[in-house]
Amino acid sequence: GESVGLHLPTLSVQEGDNSIINCAYSNSASDYFIWYKQESGKGPQFIIDIRSNMDKRQGQRVTVLLNKTVKHLSLQIAATQPGDSAVYFCAEIQGAQKLVFGQGTRLTINP
Amino acid sequence: NAGVTQTPKFQVLKTGQSMTLQCAQDMNHNSMYWYRQDPGMGLRLIYYSASEGTTDKGEVPNGYNVSRLNKREFSLRLESAAPSQTSVYFCASSIPTSGVFQSSTDTQYFGPGTRLTVL
């Protein structure tokens, strides 16, 4: 079946630097994507979303880019802080109410 | 608001034992969900309930049953636990009544999880 996957399982960046987390998806019919942040011992927390009719969406220190041509999604976090250390998941809406999650990328912010 | 709450936080079972995981939300959401998360993986949908009185299978429903007790509560039952069900279980809830995500307000809010070990 179709699934959402991630290019890199781990990513380390220096505090203050920008980070980019990537995600590939295979269902070209998907029209809504979400990025979640999961801190240790907690449930996933919504960060930002994007619909397929958009290429870019910005939030506070975060930007999501969508490239439908190559079915690629990325999450950019600006000026990373220690609190940004977490596992980040992209999720794809497949059908009504069904989120399909990728494997996740563990982001570590080094002091 | 407490959001989505789950009990218990931790549980150890022996193979063949049964148990029920409880979930409640106080956000007046219509839809509720149960996921499992295995090490190094994303979440997989077990069952969901689009509205009070309805339940549907997700990606990995085998070995589980659910009950949407009322609008607030959605329980997950393991009738005969197996080691393969060792996982972290997350409950989630969301608003939509139409069953289709429209915007970020429709996104799912997750509970803190239940860590289950089956020996």
PDB file of C-alpha atoms in Angstrom:
ATOM      1  CA  GLY A   1       0.000   0.000   0.000  1.00  0.00           C
ATOM      2  CA  GLU A   2       1.004   3.623  -0.253  1.00  0.00           C
ATOM      3  CA  SER A   3       2.811   5.153   2.684  1.00  0.00           C
ATOM      4  CA  VAL A   4       4.545   8.220   3.959  1.00  0.00           C
ATOM      5  CA  GLY A   5       8.241   7.941   4.597  1.00  0.00           C
ATOM      6  CA  LEU A   6      11.167  10.031   5.797  1.00  0.00           C
ATOM      7  CA  HIS A   7      14.617  10.419   4.291  1.00  0.00           C
ATOM      8  CA  LEU A   8      16.626  10.642   7.523  1.00  0.00           C
ATOM      9  CA  PRO A   9      15.922   9.030  10.866  1.00  0.00           C
ATOM     10  CA  THR A  10      18.173  11.393  12.891  1.00  0.00           C
ATOM     11  CA  LEU A  11      19.316  14.977  12.573  1.00  0.00           C
ATOM     12  CA  SER A  12      21.638  16.995  14.813  1.00  0.00           C
ATOM     13  CA  VAL A  13      22.017  20.766  14.576  1.00  0.00           C
ATOM     14  CA  GLN A  14      23.667  23.466  16.621  1.00  0.00           C
ATOM     15  CA  GLU A  15      21.460  25.655  18.756  1.00  0.00           C
ATOM     16  CA  GLY A  16      20.556  28.753  16.799  1.00  0.00           C
ATOM     17  CA  ASP A  17      20.983  27.115  13.412  1.00  0.00           C
ATOM     18  CA  ASN A  18      18.134  26.325  11.061  1.00  0.00           C
ATOM     19  CA  SER A  19      17.007  22.729  10.552  1.00  0.00           C
ATOM     20  CA  ILE A  20      15.235  21.039   7.690  1.00  0.00           C
ATOM     21  CA  ILE A  21      13.341  17.782   8.090  1.00  0.00           C
ATOM     22  CA  ASN A  22      12.241  15.987   4.959  1.00  0.00           C
ATOM     23  CA  CYS A  23       9.383  13.671   4.131  1.00  0.00           C
ATOM     24  CA  ALA A  24       8.430  11.774   0.983  1.00  0.00           C
ATOM     25  CA  TYR A  25       4.912  10.653   0.240  1.00  0.00           C
ATOM     26  CA  SER A  26       3.618   8.339  -2.434  1.00  0.00           C
ATOM     27  CA  ASN A  27      -0.136   8.936  -2.576  1.00  0.00           C
ATOM     28  CA  SER A  28      -0.561  11.617  -5.215  1.00  0.00           C
ATOM     29  CA  ALA A  29      -4.252  11.892  -4.297  1.00  0.00           C
ATOM     30  CA  SER A  30      -3.517  13.157  -0.794  1.00  0.00           C
ATOM     31  CA  ASP A  31      -4.494  16.762  -0.365  1.00  0.00           C
ATOM     32  CA  TYR A  32      -3.662  17.542   3.226  1.00  0.00           C
ATOM     33  CA  PHE A  33      -0.474  17.090   5.227  1.00  0.00           C
ATOM     34  CA  ILE A  34       0.392  17.722   8.864  1.00  0.00           C
ATOM     35  CA  TRP A  35       3.632  17.938  10.794  1.00  0.00           C
ATOM     36  CA  TYR A  36       3.623  16.692  14.388  1.00  0.00           C
ATOM     37  CA  LYS A  37       6.204  17.063  17.137  1.00  0.00           C
ATOM     38  CA  GLN A  38       6.550  14.323  19.720  1.00  0.00           C
ATOM     39  CA  GLU A  39       8.579  14.926  22.841  1.00  0.00           C
ATOM     40  CA  SER A  40       9.785  12.016  24.930  1.00  0.00           C
ATOM     41  CA  GLY A  41       6.974  10.385  26.869  1.00  0.00           C
ATOM     42  CA  LYS A  42       4.272  12.512  25.302  1.00  0.00           C
ATOM     43  CA  GLY A  43       1.740  12.243  22.521  1.00  0.00           C
ATOM     44  CA  PRO A  44       2.232  13.960  19.146  1.00  0.00           C
ATOM     45  CA  GLN A  45       1.517  17.665  19.073  1.00  0.00           C
ATOM     46  CA  PHE A  46       0.290  19.553  15.997  1.00  0.00           C
ATOM     47  CA  ILE A  47       2.851  21.978  14.538  1.00  0.00           C
ATOM     48  CA  ILE A  48       1.653  23.072  11.136  1.00  0.00           C
ATOM     49  CA  ASP A  49      -0.372  21.833   8.212  1.00  0.00           C
ATOM     50  CA  ILE A  50      -0.576  22.448   4.483  1.00  0.00           C
ATOM     51  CA  ARG A  51      -3.082  21.707   1.778  1.00  0.00           C
ATOM     52  CA  SER A  52      -2.080  20.484  -1.652  1.00  0.00           C
ATOM     53  CA  ASN A  53      -3.166  23.734  -3.307  1.00  0.00           C
ATOM     54  CA  MET A  54      -0.337  25.506  -1.474  1.00  0.00           C
ATOM     55  CA  ASP A  55       3.449  25.353  -1.917  1.00  0.00           C
ATOM     56  CA  LYS A  56       4.440  27.005   1.308  1.00  0.00           C
ATOM     57  CA  ARG A  57       2.994  27.865   4.657  1.00  0.00           C
ATOM     58  CA  GLN A  58       4.640  29.695   7.524  1.00  0.00           C
ATOM     59  CA  GLY A  59       4.070  29.605  11.241  1.00  0.00           C
ATOM     60  CA  GLN A  60       6.046  30.853  14.172  1.00  0.00           C
ATOM     61  CA  ARG A  61       9.679  29.824  13.402  1.00  0.00           C
ATOM     62  CA  VAL A  62       8.398  26.978  11.227  1.00  0.00           C
ATOM     63  CA  THR A  63       7.796  26.749   7.509  1.00  0.00           C
ATOM     64  CA  VAL A  64       6.382  23.819   5.582  1.00  0.00           C
ATOM     65  CA  LEU A  65       7.161  23.402   1.892  1.00  0.00           C
ATOM     66  CA  LEU A  66       5.262  21.109  -0.416  1.00  0.00           C
ATOM     67  CA  ASN A  67       6.582  19.960  -3.780  1.00  0.00           C
ATOM     68  CA  LYS A  68       3.860  17.990  -5.456  1.00  0.00           C
ATOM     69  CA  THR A  69       5.941  17.285  -8.544  1.00  0.00           C
ATOM     70  CA  VAL A  70       8.329  15.074  -6.606  1.00  0.00           C
ATOM     71  CA  LYS A  71       5.917  14.299  -3.749  1.00  0.00           C
ATOM     72  CA  HIS A  72       8.130  15.847  -1.138  1.00  0.00           C
ATOM     73  CA  LEU A  73       7.342  17.695   2.050  1.00  0.00           C
ATOM     74  CA  SER A  74       9.766  19.531   4.326  1.00  0.00           C
ATOM     75  CA  LEU A  75       9.640  21.240   7.702  1.00  0.00           C
ATOM     76  CA  GLN A  76      12.027  24.103   8.322  1.00  0.00           C
ATOM     77  CA  ILE A  77      12.656  25.250  11.861  1.00  0.00           C
ATOM     78  CA  ALA A  78      14.427  28.577  12.191  1.00  0.00           C
ATOM     79  CA  ALA A  79      16.835  29.514  14.988  1.00  0.00           C
ATOM     80  CA  THR A  80      16.531  26.170  16.748  1.00  0.00           C
ATOM     81  CA  GLN A  81      16.239  26.045  20.501  1.00  0.00           C
ATOM     82  CA  PRO A  82      16.833  23.204  22.986  1.00  0.00           C
ATOM     83  CA  GLY A  83      13.076  22.784  23.275  1.00  0.00           C
ATOM     84  CA  ASP A  84      12.923  21.839  19.611  1.00  0.00           C
ATOM     85  CA  SER A  85      14.603  18.504  20.365  1.00  0.00           C
ATOM     86  CA  ALA A  86      11.969  15.884  19.610  1.00  0.00           C
ATOM     87  CA  VAL A  87      10.815  13.385  17.024  1.00  0.00           C
ATOM     88  CA  TYR A  88       9.027  14.989  14.103  1.00  0.00           C
ATOM     89  CA  PHE A  89       6.453  13.133  12.039  1.00  0.00           C
ATOM     90  CA  CYS A  90       4.812  14.052   8.824  1.00  0.00           C
ATOM     91  CA  ALA A  91       1.308  12.702   8.370  1.00  0.00           C
ATOM     92  CA  GLU A  92      -0.833  12.429   5.300  1.00  0.00           C
ATOM     93  CA  ILE A  93      -4.589  12.391   5.136  1.00  0.00           C
ATOM     94  CA  GLN A  94      -5.787   9.326   3.260  1.00  0.00           C
ATOM     95  CA  GLY A  95      -9.524   9.203   3.065  1.00  0.00           C
ATOM     96  CA  ALA A  96     -11.840  10.608   5.646  1.00  0.00           C
ATOM     97  CA  GLN A  97     -10.205  11.090   9.018  1.00  0.00           C
ATOM     98  CA  LYS A  98      -7.372   8.654   8.412  1.00  0.00           C
ATOM     99  CA  LEU A  99      -3.895   9.954   9.176  1.00  0.00           C
ATOM    100  CA  VAL A 100      -0.966   7.928   7.831  1.00  0.00           C
ATOM    101  CA  PHE A 101       2.216   8.691   9.727  1.00  0.00           C
ATOM    102  CA  GLY A 102       5.781   8.473   8.508  1.00  0.00           C
ATOM    103  CA  GLN A 103       8.557   6.808  10.494  1.00  0.00           C
ATOM    104  CA  GLY A 104       9.719  10.020  12.170  1.00  0.00           C
ATOM    105  CA  THR A 105      12.968  12.000  12.396  1.00  0.00           C
ATOM    106  CA  ARG A 106      14.695  12.548  15.712  1.00  0.00           C
ATOM    107  CA  LEU A 107      15.991  16.109  15.911  1.00  0.00           C
ATOM    108  CA  THR A 108      18.727  16.839  18.459  1.00  0.00           C
ATOM    109  CA  ILE A 109      19.761  20.390  19.232  1.00  0.00           C
ATOM    110  CA  ASN A 110      23.363  20.649  20.389  1.00  0.00           C
ATOM    111  CA  PRO A 111      24.325  23.492  22.762  1.00  0.00           C
TER     112      PRO A 111
ATOM    113  CA  ASN B   1      -9.519  21.776  29.959  1.00  0.00           C
ATOM    114  CA  ALA B   2      -7.599  18.570  30.521  1.00  0.00           C
ATOM    115  CA  GLY B   3      -7.725  17.753  26.806  1.00  0.00           C
ATOM    116  CA  VAL B   4      -7.338  14.037  26.128  1.00  0.00           C
ATOM    117  CA  THR B   5      -6.632  11.823  29.123  1.00  0.00           C
ATOM    118  CA  GLN B   6      -5.674   8.164  29.170  1.00  0.00           C
ATOM    119  CA  THR B   7      -5.497   5.534  31.888  1.00  0.00           C
ATOM    120  CA  PRO B   8      -3.450   3.704  32.876  1.00  0.00           C
ATOM    121  CA  LYS B   9      -0.069   5.264  32.008  1.00  0.00           C
ATOM    122  CA  PHE B  10       1.748   1.930  32.285  1.00  0.00           C
ATOM    123  CA  GLN B  11       0.594  -1.685  32.292  1.00  0.00           C
ATOM    124  CA  VAL B  12       2.250  -5.084  32.262  1.00  0.00           C
ATOM    125  CA  LEU B  13       0.200  -8.109  31.241  1.00  0.00           C
ATOM    126  CA  LYS B  14       0.840 -11.791  30.832  1.00  0.00           C
ATOM    127  CA  THR B  15      -0.001 -13.469  27.544  1.00  0.00           C
ATOM    128  CA  GLY B  16      -3.706 -14.271  27.436  1.00  0.00           C
ATOM    129  CA  GLN B  17      -4.793 -11.694  29.985  1.00  0.00           C
ATOM    130  CA  SER B  18      -7.367  -9.088  29.076  1.00  0.00           C
ATOM    131  CA  MET B  19      -7.551  -5.410  29.832  1.00  0.00           C
ATOM    132  CA  THR B  20      -9.254  -2.185  28.789  1.00  0.00           C
ATOM    133  CA  LEU B  21      -7.493   1.078  28.060  1.00  0.00           C
ATOM    134  CA  GLN B  22      -9.576   4.118  28.890  1.00  0.00           C
ATOM    135  CA  CYS B  23      -9.656   7.427  27.040  1.00  0.00           C
ATOM    136  CA  ALA B  24     -11.677  10.565  27.699  1.00  0.00           C
ATOM    137  CA  GLN B  25     -11.758  14.041  26.150  1.00  0.00           C
ATOM    138  CA  ASP B  26     -13.365  17.211  27.444  1.00  0.00           C
ATOM    139  CA  MET B  27     -13.191  19.261  24.234  1.00  0.00           C
ATOM    140  CA  ASN B  28     -16.623  18.208  22.966  1.00  0.00           C
ATOM    141  CA  HIS B  29     -15.009  16.573  19.941  1.00  0.00           C
ATOM    142  CA  ASN B  30     -17.071  14.291  17.768  1.00  0.00           C
ATOM    143  CA  SER B  31     -14.380  11.904  16.584  1.00  0.00           C
ATOM    144  CA  MET B  32     -12.024   9.733  18.606  1.00  0.00           C
ATOM    145  CA  TYR B  33      -9.187   7.409  17.643  1.00  0.00           C
ATOM    146  CA  TRP B  34      -6.881   4.724  18.953  1.00  0.00           C
ATOM    147  CA  TYR B  35      -3.326   4.361  17.631  1.00  0.00           C
ATOM    148  CA  ARG B  36      -0.369   2.185  18.496  1.00  0.00           C
ATOM    149  CA  GLN B  37       3.233   3.275  18.200  1.00  0.00           C
ATOM    150  CA  ASP B  38       6.028   0.725  17.997  1.00  0.00           C
ATOM    151  CA  PRO B  39       9.686   1.652  18.584  1.00  0.00           C
ATOM    152  CA  GLY B  40      11.161   3.794  15.838  1.00  0.00           C
ATOM    153  CA  MET B  41       7.887   3.969  13.953  1.00  0.00           C
ATOM    154  CA  GLY B  42       5.041   6.298  13.359  1.00  0.00           C
ATOM    155  CA  LEU B  43       1.550   5.802  14.690  1.00  0.00           C
ATOM    156  CA  ARG B  44      -0.802   3.257  13.167  1.00  0.00           C
ATOM    157  CA  LEU B  45      -4.540   3.555  13.440  1.00  0.00           C
ATOM    158  CA  ILE B  46      -6.290   0.700  15.251  1.00  0.00           C
ATOM    159  CA  TYR B  47      -9.913   1.885  15.383  1.00  0.00           C
ATOM    160  CA  TYR B  48     -11.741   5.150  15.195  1.00  0.00           C
ATOM    161  CA  SER B  49     -15.158   6.515  16.006  1.00  0.00           C
ATOM    162  CA  ALA B  50     -16.422   9.267  13.744  1.00  0.00           C
ATOM    163  CA  SER B  51     -19.274  10.073  16.074  1.00  0.00           C
ATOM    164  CA  GLU B  52     -21.009   8.760  19.156  1.00  0.00           C
ATOM    165  CA  GLY B  53     -22.469   5.341  18.411  1.00  0.00           C
ATOM    166  CA  THR B  54     -20.227   4.483  15.474  1.00  0.00           C
ATOM    167  CA  THR B  55     -16.873   2.708  15.242  1.00  0.00           C
ATOM    168  CA  ASP B  56     -14.721   1.659  12.294  1.00  0.00           C
ATOM    169  CA  LYS B  57     -11.592  -0.383  11.763  1.00  0.00           C
ATOM    170  CA  GLY B  58      -8.306   1.271  11.025  1.00  0.00           C
ATOM    171  CA  GLU B  59      -5.076  -0.146   9.688  1.00  0.00           C
ATOM    172  CA  VAL B  60      -4.343  -2.727  12.441  1.00  0.00           C
ATOM    173  CA  PRO B  61      -7.622  -3.743  14.186  1.00  0.00           C
ATOM    174  CA  ASN B  62      -6.933  -7.450  14.764  1.00  0.00           C
ATOM    175  CA  GLY B  63      -6.836  -8.434  18.434  1.00  0.00           C
ATOM    176  CA  TYR B  64      -8.663  -5.306  19.610  1.00  0.00           C
ATOM    177  CA  ASN B  65     -12.208  -4.162  20.282  1.00  0.00           C
ATOM    178  CA  VAL B  66     -13.496  -0.682  21.018  1.00  0.00           C
ATOM    179  CA  SER B  67     -16.491   0.936  22.637  1.00  0.00           C
ATOM    180  CA  ARG B  68     -17.635   4.517  22.213  1.00  0.00           C
ATOM    181  CA  LEU B  69     -19.321   4.742  25.573  1.00  0.00           C
ATOM    182  CA  ASN B  70     -20.542   8.298  25.070  1.00  0.00           C
ATOM    183  CA  LYS B  71     -19.277  11.422  23.352  1.00  0.00           C
ATOM    184  CA  ARG B  72     -16.464  11.839  25.867  1.00  0.00           C
ATOM    185  CA  GLU B  73     -15.177   8.304  26.235  1.00  0.00           C
ATOM    186  CA  PHE B  74     -13.647   5.752  23.862  1.00  0.00           C
ATOM    187  CA  SER B  75     -12.169   2.550  25.271  1.00  0.00           C
ATOM    188  CA  LEU B  76      -9.855  -0.024  23.712  1.00  0.00           C
ATOM    189  CA  ARG B  77     -10.024  -3.649  24.857  1.00  0.00           C
ATOM    190  CA  LEU B  78      -7.511  -6.434  24.455  1.00  0.00           C
ATOM    191  CA  GLU B  79      -9.403  -9.697  25.022  1.00  0.00           C
ATOM    192  CA  SER B  80      -6.368 -11.979  25.006  1.00  0.00           C
ATOM    193  CA  ALA B  81      -3.117 -10.060  25.064  1.00  0.00           C
ATOM    194  CA  ALA B  82      -0.171 -11.219  22.953  1.00  0.00           C
ATOM    195  CA  PRO B  83       3.501 -10.133  23.042  1.00  0.00           C
ATOM    196  CA  SER B  84       2.996  -8.573  19.610  1.00  0.00           C
ATOM    197  CA  GLN B  85       0.677  -6.063  21.256  1.00  0.00           C
ATOM    198  CA  THR B  86       3.503  -4.635  23.330  1.00  0.00           C
ATOM    199  CA  SER B  87       3.445  -1.009  22.291  1.00  0.00           C
ATOM    200  CA  VAL B  88       2.580   2.526  23.295  1.00  0.00           C
ATOM    201  CA  TYR B  89      -1.089   3.282  22.737  1.00  0.00           C
ATOM    202  CA  PHE B  90      -2.339   6.767  21.997  1.00  0.00           C
ATOM    203  CA  CYS B  91      -5.868   8.034  22.022  1.00  0.00           C
ATOM    204  CA  ALA B  92      -6.802  11.111  20.003  1.00  0.00           C
ATOM    205  CA  SER B  93      -9.857  13.223  19.319  1.00  0.00           C
ATOM    206  CA  SER B  94     -10.886  15.728  16.688  1.00  0.00           C
ATOM    207  CA  ILE B  95     -13.790  17.958  15.779  1.00  0.00           C
ATOM    208  CA  PRO B  96     -15.069  17.128  12.332  1.00  0.00           C
ATOM    209  CA  THR B  97     -18.600  15.897  11.945  1.00  0.00           C
ATOM    210  CA  SER B  98     -18.319  15.503   8.206  1.00  0.00           C
ATOM    211  CA  GLY B  99     -15.533  12.978   8.497  1.00  0.00           C
ATOM    212  CA  VAL B 100     -13.224  15.034   6.303  1.00  0.00           C
ATOM    213  CA  PHE B 101     -10.374  17.231   7.468  1.00  0.00           C
ATOM    214  CA  GLN B 102     -10.835  20.796   6.348  1.00  0.00           C
ATOM    215  CA  SER B 103      -8.356  22.826   8.306  1.00  0.00           C
ATOM    216  CA  SER B 104      -5.932  22.800  11.188  1.00  0.00           C
ATOM    217  CA  THR B 105      -8.838  23.110  13.589  1.00  0.00           C
ATOM    218  CA  ASP B 106      -9.847  19.647  12.487  1.00  0.00           C
ATOM    219  CA  THR B 107      -6.538  18.148  13.479  1.00  0.00           C
ATOM    220  CA  GLN B 108      -6.272  15.438  16.046  1.00  0.00           C
ATOM    221  CA  TYR B 109      -5.286  16.109  19.634  1.00  0.00           C
ATOM    222  CA  PHE B 110      -3.425  13.274  21.320  1.00  0.00           C
ATOM    223  CA  GLY B 111      -3.378  11.939  24.855  1.00  0.00           C
ATOM    224  CA  PRO B 112      -0.139  11.208  26.745  1.00  0.00           C
ATOM    225  CA  GLY B 113      -0.143   7.513  25.880  1.00  0.00           C
ATOM    226  CA  THR B 114      -0.296   4.148  27.663  1.00  0.00           C
ATOM    227  CA  ARG B 115       2.834   2.019  27.645  1.00  0.00           C
ATOM    228  CA  LEU B 116       1.776  -1.632  27.507  1.00  0.00           C
ATOM    229  CA  THR B 117       4.090  -4.602  27.899  1.00  0.00           C
ATOM    230  CA  VAL B 118       2.855  -8.142  27.288  1.00  0.00           C
ATOM    231  CA  LEU B 119       5.106 -10.863  28.642  1.00  0.00           C
TER     232      LEU B 119
END
